[in-house]
Amino acid sequence: MTKKIEPGVLLTGGAGYIGSHTFVALVEAGYQPVILDDFSNSHPVVLQRLQQLTDRDVLCERGNVLDTSFVAGVLRRHRCVAAIHFAGFKAVGESVQRPLMYYSNNVGGLLSLLQAMETTDCRTVVFSSSATVYGDPATVPITEQFPCAPESPYAHTKLMCENILASLRTSDPSWRVGVLRYFNPVGAHPSGLIGEDPSGIPNNLMPYVTQVAVGKRSSLNVFGNDYPTPDGTGVRDYLHVTDLAAGHVAAVDALLANAQSFTVNLGTGEGTSVLGVVRAFERASGRTIPFEFGPRRAGDVAQYFADVSLADSLLGWRATCNIDDMCRDSWHWQQRNPDGYRNSSGISLNQQSGDLAQPKPNDPLLSPIGI
Ligand code: NAD
Ligand code: UD1
């Protein structure tokens, strides 16, 4: 019997939060994902976890996406038929402080990848964009036709990248481009083996709440309770990261099956307030989340959630998890990995929550794979 050839898909930034979950989804869908990451915001232990989860060697090339000839070499070596571009910086506040670093890595990184793809004749690309390109929408739900009005340097980098991709498509219709505008990805793989691992004080709500639940932080500061929303706190469209990962598989499938390029929102279409997340997390964890109301955070909008009908009709994709599922899996990940990937290595898939495995001597999972 001949072995089915698994098409290679390059994942720039594949060792990060969304990339690692997408790695698992691609393997399950019959692709051969190849990670390219410089580990500037991720930890090599994730590779061991991916090996455990997928029961296969994890292909990973350590390097910078700004190094075009390196990227071209990776595409050639692994005969990639498509690339998903996750690599980039994502902290809105930091982008205001260090705009050059953001424009250089996010816009420069995409340009470098596209040049490498052109020289290697690989012209199918999926780009990680963000709902932040819409700025403060006039109404909700937000469709893809809404005007873009980025407010931070980070948001500008995302829109610039979208524009670069649109120009490329116009210049050469053989490019197949999928732009995915994510709403608020949260949660973790249900195994508790991979998840979000922010360094320092989390900027985002869910990792902050999980750290309060586990006792690392004393209480949540709710940024504003005077918004024009049902309970006065900000409303967002939270999306389970495994649903988001499945959205990437649907995007790659669609681009490889036909030449149609697209820009789609990926969200659940449901809005949840900050207090709604707190209550859901309390249900999931059985713990009380202490919180206090503080002033609004600069740059925050009252509410946004997606119109997700285009993703459904174009890609046959829709979210399957609700906010309770997201909180359950975030909590599971946090309990099993109180310090994220730091101070840890492989943990057993069969272990109960909170019970971290002790790595065995000579355990192959202790050595980084392929880097
Ligand atoms: P992440 O920081 O966990 O992952 C990004 C990965 O890219 C990291 O592993 C980092 O080491 C790597 N990287 C950064 N610059 C690199 C470079 N120059 N060369 C090689 N590797 C590099 O972030 P994430 O949450 O997984 O986000 C992935 C993408 O999705 C980002 O582009 C982000 O802007 C976008 N996005 C994320 C969210 C979110 O809430 N997480 C929302 C909307 C859009
Ligand atoms: C933020 C980014 C957005 C990015 C997204 C990724 C800003 C202004 N926007 O969106 O560009 O795409 O993350 O997920 O940073 N909150 C609290 N207390 C906290 C943290 C958050 O009350 O400690 C509130 C916020 O005010 C907001 C909600 O929780 O109402 C969600 O916040 P967050 O997780 O940071 O996401 P966004 O602000 O939607």
Short mmCIF file of C-alpha atoms and ligand atoms in Angstrom, two decimals:
data_model
loop_
_atom_site.label_atom_id
_atom_site.label_comp_id
_atom_site.label_asym_id
_atom_site.label_seq_id
_atom_site.Cartn_x
_atom_site.Cartn_y
_atom_site.Cartn_z
CA MET A 1 0.00 0.00 0.00
CA THR A 2 1.43 3.44 -0.87
CA LYS A 3 1.46 6.08 1.84
CA LYS A 4 -0.75 9.08 1.10
CA ILE A 5 1.36 12.19 0.57
CA GLU A 6 0.50 14.87 3.11
CA PRO A 7 0.70 18.36 1.57
CA GLY A 8 3.19 20.55 3.42
CA VAL A 9 1.90 23.76 5.01
CA LEU A 10 4.33 26.32 6.42
CA LEU A 11 3.26 27.85 9.74
CA THR A 12 5.28 30.99 10.44
CA GLY A 13 4.89 31.64 14.17
CA GLY A 14 3.61 28.08 14.48
CA ALA A 15 5.03 27.65 18.00
CA GLY A 16 2.76 30.40 19.33
CA TYR A 17 -0.71 30.22 20.80
CA ILE A 18 -2.87 30.03 17.67
CA GLY A 19 -0.21 28.40 15.49
CA SER A 20 0.27 25.45 17.85
CA HIS A 21 -3.46 24.70 17.92
CA THR A 22 -3.58 25.01 14.14
CA PHE A 23 -0.67 22.56 13.90
CA VAL A 24 -2.82 19.91 15.61
CA ALA A 25 -5.87 20.65 13.45
CA LEU A 26 -3.80 20.42 10.24
CA VAL A 27 -2.32 17.06 11.23
CA GLU A 28 -5.82 15.76 11.97
CA ALA A 29 -6.93 16.99 8.54
CA GLY A 30 -4.13 15.14 6.71
CA TYR A 31 -1.61 17.95 6.17
CA GLN A 32 2.08 18.03 7.11
CA PRO A 33 2.56 21.31 8.99
CA VAL A 34 6.07 22.79 9.23
CA ILE A 35 6.75 25.33 11.97
CA LEU A 36 9.06 28.29 11.37
CA ASP A 37 9.54 30.30 14.55
CA ASP A 38 12.23 32.36 16.23
CA PHE A 39 10.73 31.68 19.69
CA SER A 40 10.67 35.39 20.47
CA ASN A 41 7.25 34.86 22.09
CA SER A 42 7.04 31.11 22.56
CA HIS A 43 8.79 28.25 24.30
CA PRO A 44 10.36 25.14 22.73
CA VAL A 45 8.50 22.89 25.20
CA VAL A 46 5.45 23.42 22.99
CA LEU A 47 7.14 21.18 20.41
CA GLN A 48 7.26 18.29 22.85
CA ARG A 49 3.62 18.82 23.66
CA LEU A 50 2.73 18.81 19.96
CA GLN A 51 4.61 15.57 19.53
CA GLN A 52 2.65 14.05 22.40
CA LEU A 53 -0.65 15.27 21.01
CA THR A 54 -0.11 14.20 17.42
CA ASP A 55 2.12 11.18 18.00
CA ARG A 56 4.53 12.24 15.26
CA ASP A 57 7.81 14.07 14.83
CA VAL A 58 7.26 17.80 14.81
CA LEU A 59 8.96 19.60 11.94
CA CYS A 60 10.27 22.90 13.20
CA GLU A 61 12.88 25.24 11.75
CA ARG A 62 14.13 27.86 14.14
CA GLY A 63 14.69 31.24 12.47
CA ASN A 64 13.36 34.66 11.63
CA VAL A 65 10.70 35.24 8.99
CA LEU A 66 12.53 38.45 8.05
CA ASP A 67 15.32 36.24 6.65
CA THR A 68 13.88 35.72 3.16
CA SER A 69 16.44 33.20 1.91
CA PHE A 70 15.99 31.11 5.06
CA VAL A 71 12.20 31.11 4.55
CA ALA A 72 12.63 30.14 0.88
CA GLY A 73 14.88 27.26 1.95
CA VAL A 74 12.27 26.02 4.41
CA LEU A 75 9.52 26.19 1.77
CA ARG A 76 11.70 24.22 -0.67
CA ARG A 77 12.97 21.63 1.80
CA HIS A 78 9.47 20.72 2.91
CA ARG A 79 7.76 21.19 -0.50
CA CYS A 80 5.13 23.46 1.02
CA VAL A 81 1.99 24.02 -1.03
CA ALA A 82 0.68 26.80 1.24
CA ALA A 83 1.68 29.02 4.14
CA ILE A 84 -0.19 30.39 7.13
CA HIS A 85 1.39 33.57 8.44
CA PHE A 86 0.98 33.82 12.22
CA ALA A 87 4.40 35.29 13.01
CA GLY A 88 4.17 38.81 14.35
CA PHE A 89 3.86 40.93 17.46
CA LYS A 90 0.38 41.45 18.90
CA ALA A 91 0.31 43.66 21.99
CA VAL A 92 -1.65 46.82 21.23
CA GLY A 93 -0.13 48.90 24.06
CA GLU A 94 3.42 47.89 23.16
CA SER A 95 2.77 48.83 19.54
CA VAL A 96 2.01 52.39 20.69
CA GLN A 97 5.32 52.47 22.62
CA ARG A 98 7.44 50.77 19.95
CA PRO A 99 5.82 51.39 16.56
CA LEU A 100 8.96 50.78 14.48
CA MET A 101 9.39 47.35 16.00
CA TYR A 102 5.79 46.54 15.09
CA TYR A 103 5.86 47.87 11.53
CA SER A 104 9.19 46.20 10.91
CA ASN A 105 8.25 42.75 12.21
CA ASN A 106 4.61 42.62 11.12
CA VAL A 107 4.76 44.35 7.74
CA GLY A 108 8.40 43.41 7.01
CA GLY A 109 7.69 39.80 8.02
CA LEU A 110 4.82 39.48 5.55
CA LEU A 111 6.85 41.06 2.72
CA SER A 112 9.72 38.68 3.36
CA LEU A 113 7.42 35.65 3.41
CA LEU A 114 5.69 36.68 0.17
CA GLN A 115 9.03 37.21 -1.59
CA ALA A 116 10.19 33.78 -0.45
CA MET A 117 6.90 32.25 -1.64
CA GLU A 118 7.19 33.92 -5.03
CA THR A 119 10.70 32.59 -5.63
CA THR A 120 9.62 29.08 -4.67
CA ASP A 121 6.37 29.16 -6.65
CA CYS A 122 4.17 28.66 -3.62
CA ARG A 123 1.31 31.16 -4.01
CA THR A 124 -1.33 30.10 -1.48
CA VAL A 125 -1.33 32.07 1.75
CA VAL A 126 -3.57 32.53 4.78
CA PHE A 127 -3.04 35.66 6.85
CA SER A 128 -3.81 36.20 10.57
CA SER A 129 -5.65 39.49 10.65
CA SER A 130 -7.75 40.87 13.46
CA ALA A 131 -11.12 42.45 14.14
CA THR A 132 -9.09 45.37 15.43
CA VAL A 133 -8.94 46.63 11.80
CA TYR A 134 -12.59 47.74 12.19
CA GLY A 135 -11.75 50.17 15.01
CA ASP A 136 -14.89 51.36 16.80
CA PRO A 137 -17.78 50.05 14.67
CA ALA A 138 -20.92 52.15 14.21
CA THR A 139 -23.14 49.11 14.83
CA VAL A 140 -22.91 45.39 15.58
CA PRO A 141 -22.72 42.69 14.33
CA ILE A 142 -19.75 43.57 12.15
CA THR A 143 -19.73 42.33 8.56
CA GLU A 144 -16.65 42.21 6.34
CA GLN A 145 -18.09 45.17 4.40
CA PHE A 146 -17.73 47.52 7.38
CA PRO A 147 -15.18 50.30 6.86
CA CYS A 148 -11.73 49.70 8.31
CA ALA A 149 -10.57 52.33 10.79
CA PRO A 150 -7.48 51.09 12.63
CA GLU A 151 -6.58 53.02 15.77
CA SER A 152 -3.28 51.58 17.02
CA PRO A 153 0.03 50.92 15.23
CA TYR A 154 -0.73 47.19 15.68
CA ALA A 155 -4.08 47.58 13.92
CA HIS A 156 -2.42 49.61 11.17
CA THR A 157 0.12 46.83 10.56
CA LYS A 158 -2.74 44.36 10.08
CA LEU A 159 -4.53 46.58 7.58
CA MET A 160 -1.28 47.33 5.73
CA CYS A 161 -0.67 43.60 5.41
CA GLU A 162 -4.20 43.10 4.07
CA ASN A 163 -3.56 45.85 1.51
CA ILE A 164 -0.26 44.32 0.42
CA LEU A 165 -2.01 41.00 -0.13
CA ALA A 166 -4.80 42.69 -2.11
CA SER A 167 -2.24 44.41 -4.38
CA LEU A 168 -0.42 41.15 -4.95
CA ARG A 169 -3.65 39.37 -5.88
CA THR A 170 -4.50 42.12 -8.35
CA SER A 171 -1.05 42.00 -9.91
CA ASP A 172 -1.02 38.22 -10.26
CA PRO A 173 -4.28 36.25 -10.07
CA SER A 174 -2.37 33.01 -9.50
CA TRP A 175 -2.04 34.11 -5.84
CA ARG A 176 -4.70 32.59 -3.58
CA VAL A 177 -5.13 34.66 -0.46
CA GLY A 178 -7.27 34.00 2.60
CA VAL A 179 -7.48 36.85 5.10
CA LEU A 180 -8.94 35.78 8.46
CA ARG A 181 -10.10 38.51 10.81
CA TYR A 182 -10.11 36.91 14.23
CA PHE A 183 -12.32 38.21 17.01
CA ASN A 184 -11.18 37.24 20.56
CA PRO A 185 -9.43 33.86 20.62
CA VAL A 186 -9.43 32.22 24.07
CA GLY A 187 -9.38 28.71 25.54
CA ALA A 188 -6.92 25.90 25.06
CA HIS A 189 -6.71 22.40 23.66
CA PRO A 190 -9.01 20.16 25.77
CA SER A 191 -6.01 17.93 26.65
CA GLY A 192 -4.49 20.77 28.68
CA LEU A 193 -1.19 20.19 26.86
CA ILE A 194 -1.10 23.40 24.84
CA GLY A 195 -2.57 26.82 25.54
CA GLU A 196 -1.88 30.53 25.82
CA ASP A 197 1.33 31.36 27.67
CA PRO A 198 1.64 35.13 28.08
CA SER A 199 4.84 36.47 29.56
CA GLY A 200 4.52 38.98 32.39
CA ILE A 201 1.18 40.53 33.33
CA PRO A 202 -1.47 39.44 30.83
CA ASN A 203 -3.01 42.25 28.76
CA ASN A 204 -6.07 40.26 27.81
CA LEU A 205 -9.08 39.32 29.90
CA MET A 206 -9.10 35.50 29.84
CA PRO A 207 -5.46 34.89 30.80
CA TYR A 208 -5.85 37.50 33.55
CA VAL A 209 -8.96 35.76 34.91
CA THR A 210 -7.24 32.36 34.87
CA GLN A 211 -4.29 33.79 36.83
CA VAL A 212 -6.69 35.24 39.42
CA ALA A 213 -8.43 31.85 39.68
CA VAL A 214 -5.15 30.03 40.25
CA GLY A 215 -4.09 32.57 42.92
CA LYS A 216 -1.28 34.27 40.98
CA ARG A 217 -3.11 37.62 41.04
CA SER A 218 -5.40 38.88 43.75
CA SER A 219 -8.28 40.32 41.75
CA LEU A 220 -9.46 41.36 38.31
CA ASN A 221 -9.68 45.03 37.45
CA VAL A 222 -12.78 45.41 35.26
CA PHE A 223 -12.03 48.24 32.88
CA GLY A 224 -15.21 50.33 33.03
CA ASN A 225 -18.79 49.58 34.08
CA ASP A 226 -20.46 52.54 32.41
CA TYR A 227 -20.51 51.34 28.81
CA PRO A 228 -23.84 51.35 26.94
CA THR A 229 -24.09 47.53 27.26
CA PRO A 230 -26.60 45.44 29.27
CA ASP A 231 -24.41 45.29 32.42
CA GLY A 232 -22.16 48.29 31.67
CA THR A 233 -19.03 46.22 30.96
CA GLY A 234 -17.36 45.69 27.57
CA VAL A 235 -18.84 43.07 25.25
CA ARG A 236 -16.64 40.91 22.97
CA ASP A 237 -16.97 37.92 20.67
CA TYR A 238 -14.86 35.22 22.35
CA LEU A 239 -13.91 32.29 20.13
CA HIS A 240 -12.46 28.94 21.22
CA VAL A 241 -8.94 28.57 19.82
CA THR A 242 -9.72 25.04 18.57
CA ASP A 243 -12.61 26.46 16.52
CA LEU A 244 -10.22 29.11 15.23
CA ALA A 245 -7.71 26.39 14.32
CA ALA A 246 -10.45 24.55 12.41
CA GLY A 247 -11.14 27.81 10.57
CA HIS A 248 -7.55 27.77 9.26
CA VAL A 249 -7.95 24.24 7.96
CA ALA A 250 -11.18 25.28 6.22
CA ALA A 251 -9.37 28.27 4.71
CA VAL A 252 -6.46 26.17 3.38
CA ASP A 253 -8.88 23.54 2.04
CA ALA A 254 -10.92 26.20 0.24
CA LEU A 255 -7.89 27.96 -1.28
CA LEU A 256 -6.34 24.72 -2.51
CA ALA A 257 -9.67 23.54 -3.94
CA ASN A 258 -10.37 26.68 -5.98
CA ALA A 259 -8.72 29.95 -6.83
CA GLN A 260 -11.14 32.21 -4.94
CA SER A 261 -9.44 34.57 -2.52
CA PHE A 262 -11.42 35.86 0.48
CA THR A 263 -11.52 38.00 3.60
CA VAL A 264 -13.69 36.58 6.40
CA ASN A 265 -14.52 37.20 10.03
CA LEU A 266 -13.92 34.32 12.44
CA GLY A 267 -15.97 34.62 15.61
CA THR A 268 -19.00 33.00 17.20
CA GLY A 269 -21.38 35.85 16.42
CA GLU A 270 -22.23 36.05 20.16
CA GLY A 271 -21.24 38.88 22.47
CA THR A 272 -20.27 38.24 26.12
CA SER A 273 -19.62 40.97 28.68
CA VAL A 274 -16.66 41.06 31.07
CA LEU A 275 -18.99 40.10 33.92
CA GLY A 276 -20.41 37.33 31.73
CA VAL A 277 -16.90 35.91 31.33
CA VAL A 278 -16.30 36.18 35.08
CA ARG A 279 -19.52 34.26 35.82
CA ALA A 280 -18.77 31.59 33.21
CA PHE A 281 -15.27 31.17 34.62
CA GLU A 282 -16.64 30.80 38.15
CA ARG A 283 -18.98 28.06 36.89
CA ALA A 284 -16.12 26.28 35.12
CA SER A 285 -13.61 26.46 37.95
CA GLY A 286 -15.85 26.35 41.00
CA ARG A 287 -13.81 29.29 42.33
CA THR A 288 -14.80 32.85 43.08
CA ILE A 289 -13.11 35.48 40.92
CA PRO A 290 -12.67 38.63 43.01
CA PHE A 291 -12.98 41.78 40.92
CA GLU A 292 -13.23 45.52 41.26
CA PHE A 293 -14.44 48.15 38.83
CA GLY A 294 -11.83 50.56 37.53
CA PRO A 295 -11.77 53.24 34.85
CA ARG A 296 -12.14 52.41 31.18
CA ARG A 297 -8.96 51.33 29.37
CA ALA A 298 -7.80 53.83 26.74
CA GLY A 299 -8.63 52.65 23.24
CA ASP A 300 -11.34 50.14 24.30
CA VAL A 301 -14.68 50.07 22.52
CA ALA A 302 -18.01 49.29 24.19
CA GLN A 303 -18.88 46.23 22.21
CA TYR A 304 -18.12 44.24 19.15
CA PHE A 305 -19.08 40.89 17.76
CA ALA A 306 -18.98 39.35 14.33
CA ASP A 307 -21.44 38.62 11.60
CA VAL A 308 -20.17 35.13 10.78
CA SER A 309 -22.42 34.26 7.86
CA LEU A 310 -19.71 34.69 5.22
CA ALA A 311 -17.37 32.16 6.89
CA ASP A 312 -20.27 29.73 6.97
CA SER A 313 -21.34 30.15 3.36
CA LEU A 314 -17.83 30.40 1.88
CA LEU A 315 -15.83 27.98 4.02
CA GLY A 316 -18.56 25.85 5.60
CA TRP A 317 -17.07 26.86 8.95
CA ARG A 318 -18.86 27.84 12.13
CA ALA A 319 -17.84 27.87 15.77
CA THR A 320 -18.91 24.89 17.88
CA CYS A 321 -17.86 25.92 21.41
CA ASN A 322 -19.59 28.32 23.78
CA ILE A 323 -18.18 30.50 26.54
CA ASP A 324 -18.52 27.69 29.12
CA ASP A 325 -16.40 25.39 26.94
CA MET A 326 -13.81 28.16 26.53
CA CYS A 327 -13.60 28.78 30.29
CA ARG A 328 -13.44 25.05 31.07
CA ASP A 329 -10.48 24.52 28.72
CA SER A 330 -8.67 27.71 29.79
CA TRP A 331 -9.00 26.56 33.39
CA HIS A 332 -7.82 23.04 32.59
CA TRP A 333 -4.72 24.42 30.83
CA GLN A 334 -3.97 26.85 33.67
CA GLN A 335 -4.32 24.15 36.34
CA ARG A 336 -2.03 21.74 34.55
CA ASN A 337 0.51 24.45 33.67
CA PRO A 338 0.48 27.09 36.40
CA ASP A 339 3.67 28.62 34.92
CA GLY A 340 2.79 27.99 31.30
CA TYR A 341 5.52 26.10 29.45
CA ARG A 342 8.24 27.35 31.80
CA ASN A 343 9.57 24.84 34.36
CA SER A 344 7.78 22.02 32.57
CA SER A 345 8.19 19.44 29.87
CA GLY A 346 6.07 16.56 28.61
CA ILE A 347 2.96 15.74 30.68
CA SER A 348 0.91 12.62 30.31
CA LEU A 349 -2.27 12.79 28.27
CA ASN A 350 -3.91 10.43 30.75
CA GLN A 351 -3.26 12.45 33.84
CA GLN A 352 -5.97 14.14 35.82
CA SER A 353 -6.20 17.92 36.04
CA GLY A 354 -3.63 19.58 38.22
CA ASP A 355 -1.38 16.52 38.38
CA LEU A 356 1.83 17.35 36.54
CA ALA A 357 3.94 14.45 35.31
CA GLN A 358 7.55 14.10 36.31
CA PRO A 359 9.61 13.61 33.14
CA LYS A 360 11.49 10.31 33.04
CA PRO A 361 15.27 10.24 32.41
CA ASN A 362 16.06 9.74 28.71
CA ASP A 363 12.51 10.70 27.83
CA PRO A 364 12.74 11.68 24.13
CA LEU A 365 10.25 14.44 24.84
CA LEU A 366 12.84 16.25 26.92
CA SER A 367 14.96 17.23 23.94
CA PRO A 368 13.68 19.91 21.57
CA ILE A 369 12.62 18.42 18.27
CA GLY A 370 14.06 19.46 14.97
CA ILE A 371 15.45 22.78 16.15
P1 NAD B 1 1.89 34.41 19.61
O1 NAD B 1 2.77 35.53 20.03
O2 NAD B 1 1.55 33.37 20.62
O3 NAD B 1 2.52 33.67 18.32
C1 NAD B 1 3.29 34.35 17.38
C2 NAD B 1 4.55 33.52 17.13
O4 NAD B 1 5.34 34.20 16.14
C3 NAD B 1 5.43 33.37 18.37
O5 NAD B 1 5.72 32.00 18.55
C4 NAD B 1 6.69 34.17 18.04
O6 NAD B 1 7.85 33.58 18.61
C5 NAD B 1 6.70 34.12 16.53
N1 NAD B 1 7.36 35.23 15.87
C6 NAD B 1 7.17 36.56 16.06
N2 NAD B 1 7.94 37.26 15.21
C7 NAD B 1 8.65 36.37 14.47
C8 NAD B 1 9.60 36.48 13.44
N3 NAD B 1 10.03 37.66 12.99
N4 NAD B 1 10.11 35.35 12.90
C9 NAD B 1 9.72 34.13 13.34
N5 NAD B 1 8.79 33.97 14.32
C10 NAD B 1 8.28 35.08 14.88
O7 NAD B 1 0.57 35.07 19.00
P2 NAD B 1 -0.82 34.39 18.63
O8 NAD B 1 -1.81 34.80 19.65
O9 NAD B 1 -0.63 32.96 18.32
O10 NAD B 1 -1.16 35.20 17.31
C11 NAD B 1 -0.80 34.74 16.03
C12 NAD B 1 -1.18 35.79 15.00
O11 NAD B 1 -2.58 36.06 15.10
C13 NAD B 1 -0.47 37.13 15.19
O12 NAD B 1 -0.13 37.64 13.91
C14 NAD B 1 -1.53 38.01 15.84
O13 NAD B 1 -1.35 39.37 15.52
C15 NAD B 1 -2.80 37.46 15.23
N6 NAD B 1 -3.97 37.69 16.09
C16 NAD B 1 -3.95 37.23 17.37
C17 NAD B 1 -5.05 37.47 18.20
C18 NAD B 1 -5.06 36.99 19.64
O14 NAD B 1 -5.90 37.42 20.40
N7 NAD B 1 -4.17 36.08 20.05
C19 NAD B 1 -6.15 38.17 17.71
C20 NAD B 1 -6.15 38.61 16.39
C21 NAD B 1 -5.04 38.36 15.59
C1 UD1 B 2 -7.49 43.31 22.57
C2 UD1 B 2 -6.87 44.28 21.61
C3 UD1 B 2 -7.19 43.84 20.19
C4 UD1 B 2 -6.70 42.41 19.96
C5 UD1 B 2 -7.34 41.51 21.01
C6 UD1 B 2 -6.80 40.12 20.91
C7 UD1 B 2 -6.82 46.42 22.81
C8 UD1 B 2 -7.38 47.79 22.91
N1 UD1 B 2 -7.36 45.63 21.88
O1 UD1 B 2 -8.88 43.33 22.34
O2 UD1 B 2 -6.56 44.69 19.26
O3 UD1 B 2 -7.03 41.97 18.66
O4 UD1 B 2 -7.03 42.01 22.32
O5 UD1 B 2 -7.56 39.25 21.70
O6 UD1 B 2 -5.91 46.05 23.54
N2 UD1 B 2 -10.72 43.70 30.35
C9 UD1 B 2 -10.87 43.99 31.70
N3 UD1 B 2 -9.83 43.75 32.53
C10 UD1 B 2 -8.63 43.22 32.10
C11 UD1 B 2 -8.49 42.92 30.72
C12 UD1 B 2 -9.55 43.18 29.87
O7 UD1 B 2 -11.92 44.46 32.12
O8 UD1 B 2 -7.71 43.03 32.90
C13 UD1 B 2 -11.87 43.95 29.44
C14 UD1 B 2 -11.59 44.91 28.31
O9 UD1 B 2 -11.89 46.23 28.70
C15 UD1 B 2 -12.54 44.39 27.23
C16 UD1 B 2 -12.60 42.89 27.49
O10 UD1 B 2 -12.16 42.70 28.82
O11 UD1 B 2 -13.84 44.91 27.43
C17 UD1 B 2 -11.70 42.09 26.57
O12 UD1 B 2 -10.39 42.63 26.63
P1 UD1 B 2 -9.15 41.94 25.90
O13 UD1 B 2 -9.11 40.50 26.23
O14 UD1 B 2 -7.94 42.76 26.21
O15 UD1 B 2 -9.51 42.03 24.36
P2 UD1 B 2 -9.92 43.31 23.48
O16 UD1 B 2 -9.80 44.56 24.24
O17 UD1 B 2 -11.22 43.02 22.85
#
